[in-house]
C-alpha cells in the first residue's frame, strides 16, 4: 500500500514538474501570444491592435530575459529593471489601444 501511495506521489510530482518546465520553455512569441489572447478577451483588442501588442510584448519578454541573464541572482536589480521594462510596455500599450480599453486594462491587472 505504501508503495502505491509513493508511486502516485512521484507520478503527480513528475507531472507537475513537467507542466512547470513546459511553461518556462515557451518562446517569446508564445508568451506574447498568451498575453495577446488574454487582452483580446479582457479589453477587446482588434486584430490590428493585437498584432501591434504582440510586437511590443515580444520585445518586453526579450528584455526581461536579458535582465535575468544580466543580473543573475540579484533579485533587487532584476525587479527594478523589469519594472522599467513593464512601465515602458504599458506606455506603448497606451498608444495602441483606446483610452477606454486602457482604463479597462488598468482595472483588470
Backbone as a chain_set.jsonl record, in Angstrom:
{"seq": "XXXXXXXXXXXXXXXXXXXXXXXXXXXXXXXXXXXXXXXXXXXXXXXXXXXXXXXXXXXXXXXXXXXXXXXXXXXXXXXXXXXXXXXXXXXXXXXXXXXXXXXXXXXXX", "coords": {"N": [[0.836, -1.193, 0.0], [1.959, 1.222, 0.81], [3.835, 1.508, -1.183], [2.262, 1.939, -3.408], [1.077, 4.405, -2.811], [3.378, 5.983, -2.675], [4.244, 5.718, -5.32], [2.123, 6.991, -6.687], [2.404, 9.559, -5.636], [4.94, 10.257, -6.659], [4.38, 10.162, -9.384], [2.464, 12.214, -9.661], [4.005, 14.385, -8.783], [6.01, 14.406, -10.744], [4.482, 14.981, -13.029], [3.544, 17.54, -12.394], [5.977, 18.923, -12.286], [6.788, 18.683, -14.963], [4.85, 20.178, -16.243], [5.434, 22.744, -15.27], [8.001, 23.044, -16.321], [7.457, 23.031, -19.06], [6.052, 25.424, -19.264], [8.038, 27.267, -18.689], [9.638, 26.986, -20.879], [8.6, 28.272, -23.041], [8.631, 30.141, -26.06], [9.526, 33.6, -26.742], [7.59, 34.572, -28.522], [5.458, 32.802, -28.099], [4.844, 33.383, -25.44], [4.089, 36.025, -25.77], [1.851, 35.63, -27.37], [0.131, 34.455, -25.493], [-0.311, 36.64, -23.782], [-1.533, 38.434, -25.575], [-3.835, 36.995, -26.283], [-5.139, 36.943, -23.821], [-5.548, 39.717, -23.448], [-7.154, 40.257, -25.652], [-9.528, 39.137, -24.889], [-10.05, 40.442, -22.442], [-9.949, 43.271, -22.924], [-10.917, 43.606, -25.433], [-9.336, 43.649, -27.961], [-8.688, 44.737, -31.3], [-7.892, 43.047, -34.401], [-5.795, 44.372, -35.661], [-4.763, 45.914, -33.537], [-3.995, 43.808, -31.892], [-1.869, 42.643, -33.294], [0.052, 44.67, -33.104], [0.342, 44.826, -30.342], [1.378, 42.315, -29.852], [3.911, 42.558, -31.018], [5.178, 44.522, -29.374], [5.097, 43.137, -27.025], [6.647, 40.84, -27.424], [9.1, 42.086, -27.562], [9.199, 43.06, -24.932], [9.307, 40.641, -23.456], [11.757, 39.627, -24.367], [13.495, 41.591, -23.357], [13.116, 41.279, -20.608], [14.067, 38.691, -20.268], [16.737, 39.162, -20.931], [17.416, 40.833, -18.799], [17.328, 39.036, -16.666], [19.448, 37.365, -17.343], [21.531, 39.217, -17.296], [21.621, 40.216, -14.643], [21.65, 37.973, -13.079], [21.37, 36.383, -10.052], [20.596, 38.565, -8.597], [18.028, 39.74, -7.241], [16.857, 42.205, -6.568], [17.891, 44.066, -8.408], [16.98, 42.872, -10.743], [14.186, 43.071, -10.417], [13.881, 45.878, -10.396], [14.831, 46.563, -12.951], [13.051, 45.089, -14.538], [10.657, 46.292, -13.85], [10.956, 48.772, -15.016], [11.012, 47.994, -17.724], [8.433, 46.941, -17.93], [6.876, 49.213, -17.355], [7.546, 50.767, -19.559], [6.452, 49.151, -21.557], [3.731, 49.334, -20.904], [3.348, 52.06, -21.436], [3.692, 52.035, -24.22], [1.573, 50.356, -24.891], [-0.546, 51.975, -24.214], [-0.525, 53.804, -26.287], [-1.437, 52.3, -28.354], [-3.975, 51.212, -27.845], [-7.407, 52.258, -27.257], [-8.425, 55.019, -25.1], [-10.482, 54.077, -23.424], [-10.158, 51.304, -23.546], [-7.639, 51.126, -22.371], [-8.122, 52.018, -19.786], [-9.816, 49.985, -18.968], [-8.01, 47.879, -19.094], [-6.244, 48.675, -17.024], [-7.958, 48.354, -14.876], [-8.245, 45.639, -14.757], [-5.824, 44.487, -14.225]], "CA": [[0.0, 0.0, 0.0], [2.847, 2.376, 0.86], [4.478, 1.627, -2.486], [1.279, 2.523, -4.326], [0.967, 5.82, -2.457], [4.629, 6.602, -3.095], [4.236, 5.767, -6.784], [1.181, 8.045, -7.066], [3.027, 10.835, -5.276], [6.001, 10.523, -7.627], [3.74, 10.415, -10.664], [1.869, 13.548, -9.594], [5.11, 15.341, -8.702], [6.633, 14.452, -12.063], [3.57, 15.674, -13.932], [3.566, 18.949, -12.015], [7.267, 19.466, -12.711], [6.828, 18.779, -16.424], [3.989, 21.309, -16.608], [6.192, 23.953, -14.988], [9.111, 23.094, -17.265], [6.907, 23.43, -20.347], [5.696, 26.83, -19.167], [9.266, 28.038, -18.722], [10.312, 26.79, -22.146], [7.881, 28.949, -24.108], [9.386, 31.16, -26.786], [8.955, 34.937, -26.543], [6.379, 34.695, -29.329], [4.391, 32.064, -27.431], [4.47, 34.166, -24.261], [3.356, 37.193, -26.274], [0.53, 35.153, -27.796], [-0.687, 34.296, -24.28], [-0.707, 37.98, -23.341], [-2.473, 38.978, -26.557], [-5.103, 36.258, -26.135], [-5.77, 37.438, -22.597], [-6.007, 41.09, -23.663], [-8.266, 40.23, -26.608], [-10.725, 38.824, -24.112], [-10.302, 41.417, -21.375], [-10.186, 44.652, -23.366], [-11.444, 43.523, -26.79], [-8.414, 44.159, -28.969], [-8.938, 44.428, -32.706], [-6.789, 42.271, -34.974], [-4.691, 45.314, -35.897], [-4.177, 46.193, -32.221], [-3.376, 42.574, -31.39], [-0.574, 42.484, -33.964], [0.97, 45.659, -32.521], [0.588, 44.425, -28.957], [2.278, 41.16, -29.889], [5.257, 43.062, -31.318], [5.779, 45.153, -28.189], [5.185, 42.136, -25.966], [7.84, 40.031, -27.712], [10.221, 42.933, -27.142], [9.194, 43.064, -23.463], [9.771, 39.329, -22.992], [13.195, 39.547, -24.646], [14.197, 42.47, -22.419], [13.05, 40.664, -19.281], [15.017, 37.577, -20.316], [18.078, 39.755, -20.886], [17.635, 41.309, -17.431], [17.628, 37.872, -15.823], [20.808, 36.934, -17.673], [22.472, 40.267, -16.92], [21.721, 40.403, -13.198], [21.791, 36.683, -12.408], [20.533, 36.134, -8.872], [20.343, 39.827, -7.897], [16.58, 39.941, -7.398], [16.51, 43.63, -6.465], [18.182, 44.683, -9.713], [16.071, 42.289, -11.739], [12.862, 43.673, -10.231], [13.932, 47.28, -10.817], [14.953, 46.59, -14.408], [11.815, 44.577, -15.12], [9.614, 47.312, -13.656], [11.187, 49.768, -16.063], [10.576, 47.385, -18.982], [6.977, 46.828, -17.905], [6.327, 50.569, -17.463], [7.73, 51.146, -20.964], [5.461, 48.388, -22.313], [2.412, 49.939, -20.668], [3.321, 53.313, -22.186], [3.466, 51.685, -25.615], [0.212, 49.831, -24.974], [-1.457, 53.127, -24.125], [-0.591, 54.452, -27.602], [-2.05, 51.365, -29.312], [-5.391, 50.989, -27.533], [-8.193, 53.454, -26.971], [-8.425, 55.355, -23.67], [-11.417, 53.203, -22.723], [-9.52, 49.995, -23.438], [-6.537, 51.211, -21.43], [-8.721, 52.075, -18.447], [-10.282, 48.622, -18.675], [-6.791, 47.109, -18.808], [-5.78, 49.038, -15.682], [-8.872, 47.819, -13.862], [-8.175, 44.174, -14.718], [-4.475, 43.965, -13.919]], "C": [[0.875, 1.249, 0.0], [3.523, 2.601, -0.484], [3.543, 2.272, -3.501], [1.144, 4.02, -4.061], [2.218, 6.568, -2.9], [4.674, 6.744, -4.618], [3.302, 6.865, -7.283], [1.771, 9.428, -6.784], [4.092, 11.214, -6.296], [5.431, 10.85, -8.999], [3.164, 11.828, -10.706], [2.96, 14.615, -9.558], [5.783, 15.505, -10.061], [5.782, 15.202, -13.067], [3.593, 17.169, -13.659], [4.858, 19.607, -12.482], [7.307, 19.638, -14.223], [5.954, 19.931, -16.914], [4.724, 22.624, -16.392], [7.33, 24.118, -15.984], [8.619, 23.531, -18.645], [6.583, 24.916, -20.353], [6.946, 27.702, -19.294], [9.948, 27.963, -20.078], [9.579, 27.449, -23.314], [8.794, 29.978, -24.771], [8.791, 32.53, -26.473], [7.657, 35.14, -27.323], [5.194, 33.979, -28.678], [3.914, 32.818, -26.187], [3.667, 35.39, -24.684], [1.96, 36.793, -26.727], [-0.407, 34.968, -26.598], [-1.2, 35.65, -23.796], [-1.754, 38.566, -24.276], [-3.834, 38.296, -26.432], [-5.867, 36.755, -24.909], [-6.339, 38.848, -22.807], [-7.142, 41.16, -24.675], [-9.578, 40.007, -25.868], [-11.065, 39.96, -23.149], [-10.64, 42.809, -21.883], [-10.615, 44.736, -24.827], [-10.531, 44.197, -27.809], [-8.912, 43.824, -30.365], [-7.753, 43.611, -33.219], [-5.562, 43.153, -35.213], [-3.986, 45.655, -34.579], [-3.431, 44.973, -31.698], [-2.0, 42.37, -32.011], [0.457, 43.439, -33.365], [1.331, 45.288, -31.084], [1.532, 43.225, -28.921], [3.714, 41.624, -30.123], [5.909, 43.666, -30.082], [5.944, 44.157, -27.046], [6.369, 41.202, -26.192], [9.077, 40.805, -27.264], [10.334, 42.944, -25.619], [9.745, 41.751, -22.908], [11.277, 39.195, -23.205], [14.004, 40.418, -23.681], [14.209, 41.881, -21.008], [14.014, 39.479, -19.206], [16.451, 38.088, -20.22], [18.402, 40.268, -19.481], [18.003, 40.158, -16.501], [19.04, 37.362, -16.083], [21.836, 37.94, -17.156], [22.7, 40.33, -15.415], [21.771, 39.1, -12.41], [20.836, 36.512, -11.244], [20.252, 37.397, -8.064], [18.887, 40.24, -8.107], [16.171, 41.414, -7.359], [16.745, 44.325, -7.805], [17.256, 44.16, -10.795], [14.698, 42.945, -11.63], [12.838, 45.116, -10.715], [13.987, 47.384, -12.343], [13.669, 46.131, -15.077], [10.665, 45.558, -14.947], [9.738, 48.386, -14.73], [10.708, 49.247, -17.421], [9.052, 47.333, -19.038], [6.314, 48.198, -18.038], [6.425, 51.08, -18.905], [6.683, 50.445, -21.832], [4.069, 48.983, -22.137], [2.273, 51.27, -21.4], [3.068, 53.077, -23.671], [2.048, 51.165, -25.82], [-0.796, 50.977, -25.012], [-1.585, 53.843, -25.469], [-1.29, 53.585, -28.643], [-3.556, 51.25, -29.095], [-6.093, 52.313, -27.275], [-8.102, 53.78, -25.477], [-9.344, 54.443, -22.853], [-10.807, 51.815, -22.514], [-8.394, 50.031, -22.403], [-7.061, 51.285, -20.002], [-9.224, 50.693, -18.032], [-9.091, 47.718, -18.344], [-6.314, 47.399, -17.385], [-6.672, 48.446, -14.601], [-8.809, 46.301, -13.744], [-6.819, 43.639, -14.321], [-4.243, 43.762, -12.457]], "O": [[0.59, 2.216, -0.707], [3.76, 3.741, -0.883], [3.976, 3.053, -4.349], [1.102, 4.813, -5.002], [2.123, 7.669, -3.442], [5.096, 7.778, -5.137], [3.654, 7.596, -8.208], [1.649, 10.346, -7.596], [4.144, 12.358, -6.747], [5.947, 11.722, -9.698], [3.36, 12.552, -11.682], [2.848, 15.638, -10.233], [6.087, 16.624, -10.475], [6.303, 15.975, -13.87], [3.654, 17.973, -14.589], [4.838, 20.719, -13.011], [7.815, 20.647, -14.712], [6.291, 20.587, -17.9], [4.652, 23.521, -17.232], [7.591, 25.23, -16.442], [9.286, 24.313, -19.323], [6.819, 25.595, -21.352], [6.912, 28.753, -19.934], [10.774, 28.821, -20.388], [9.921, 27.197, -24.469], [9.625, 30.604, -24.112], [7.663, 32.613, -25.987], [6.736, 35.8, -26.843], [4.069, 34.479, -28.7], [2.714, 32.88, -25.917], [2.683, 35.75, -24.036], [0.995, 37.523, -26.499], [-1.593, 35.285, -26.678], [-2.371, 35.792, -23.445], [-2.749, 39.132, -23.822], [-4.869, 38.961, -26.473], [-7.08, 36.96, -24.956], [-7.463, 39.139, -22.399], [-8.006, 42.031, -24.571], [-10.601, 40.614, -26.186], [-12.216, 40.386, -23.053], [-11.526, 43.466, -21.335], [-10.668, 45.828, -25.395], [-10.904, 45.188, -28.437], [-9.488, 42.759, -30.589], [-6.73, 43.501, -32.542], [-4.429, 42.726, -34.991], [-2.757, 45.68, -34.517], [-2.35, 45.102, -31.122], [-1.065, 41.964, -31.321], [1.606, 43.056, -33.145], [2.482, 45.421, -30.667], [2.392, 43.14, -28.045], [4.636, 41.122, -29.479], [7.061, 43.361, -29.774], [6.824, 44.314, -26.2], [7.031, 40.812, -25.23], [9.988, 40.24, -26.659], [11.435, 42.85, -25.076], [10.562, 41.76, -21.988], [11.99, 38.708, -22.329], [15.081, 40.017, -23.24], [15.211, 41.982, -20.3], [14.695, 39.29, -18.198], [17.277, 37.513, -19.512], [19.54, 40.149, -19.025], [18.884, 40.292, -15.651], [19.746, 36.972, -15.153], [22.886, 37.555, -16.639], [23.834, 40.479, -14.961], [21.921, 39.127, -11.188], [19.619, 36.499, -11.433], [19.722, 37.311, -6.956], [18.564, 40.989, -9.028], [15.234, 41.815, -8.05], [15.896, 45.082, -8.277], [16.804, 44.913, -11.658], [14.113, 43.331, -12.641], [11.884, 45.535, -11.371], [13.28, 48.191, -12.946], [13.242, 46.716, -16.072], [9.79, 45.645, -15.808], [8.738, 48.846, -15.281], [10.071, 49.979, -18.178], [8.452, 47.641, -20.068], [5.315, 48.341, -18.743], [5.513, 51.738, -19.406], [6.098, 51.055, -22.727], [3.319, 49.121, -23.103], [1.204, 51.579, -21.928], [2.324, 53.823, -24.307], [1.398, 51.498, -26.811], [-1.774, 50.936, -25.759], [-2.629, 54.424, -25.764], [-1.691, 54.079, -29.697], [-4.322, 51.197, -30.057], [-5.455, 53.351, -27.098], [-7.742, 52.916, -24.677], [-9.02, 54.082, -21.722], [-10.927, 51.229, -21.438], [-8.214, 49.077, -21.645], [-6.491, 50.668, -19.103], [-9.071, 50.288, -16.879], [-9.159, 46.896, -17.429], [-6.013, 46.476, -16.628], [-6.192, 48.077, -13.529], [-9.264, 45.734, -12.75], [-6.679, 42.436, -14.099], [-3.161, 43.331, -12.058]]}, "num_chains": 1, "name": "protein.A"}
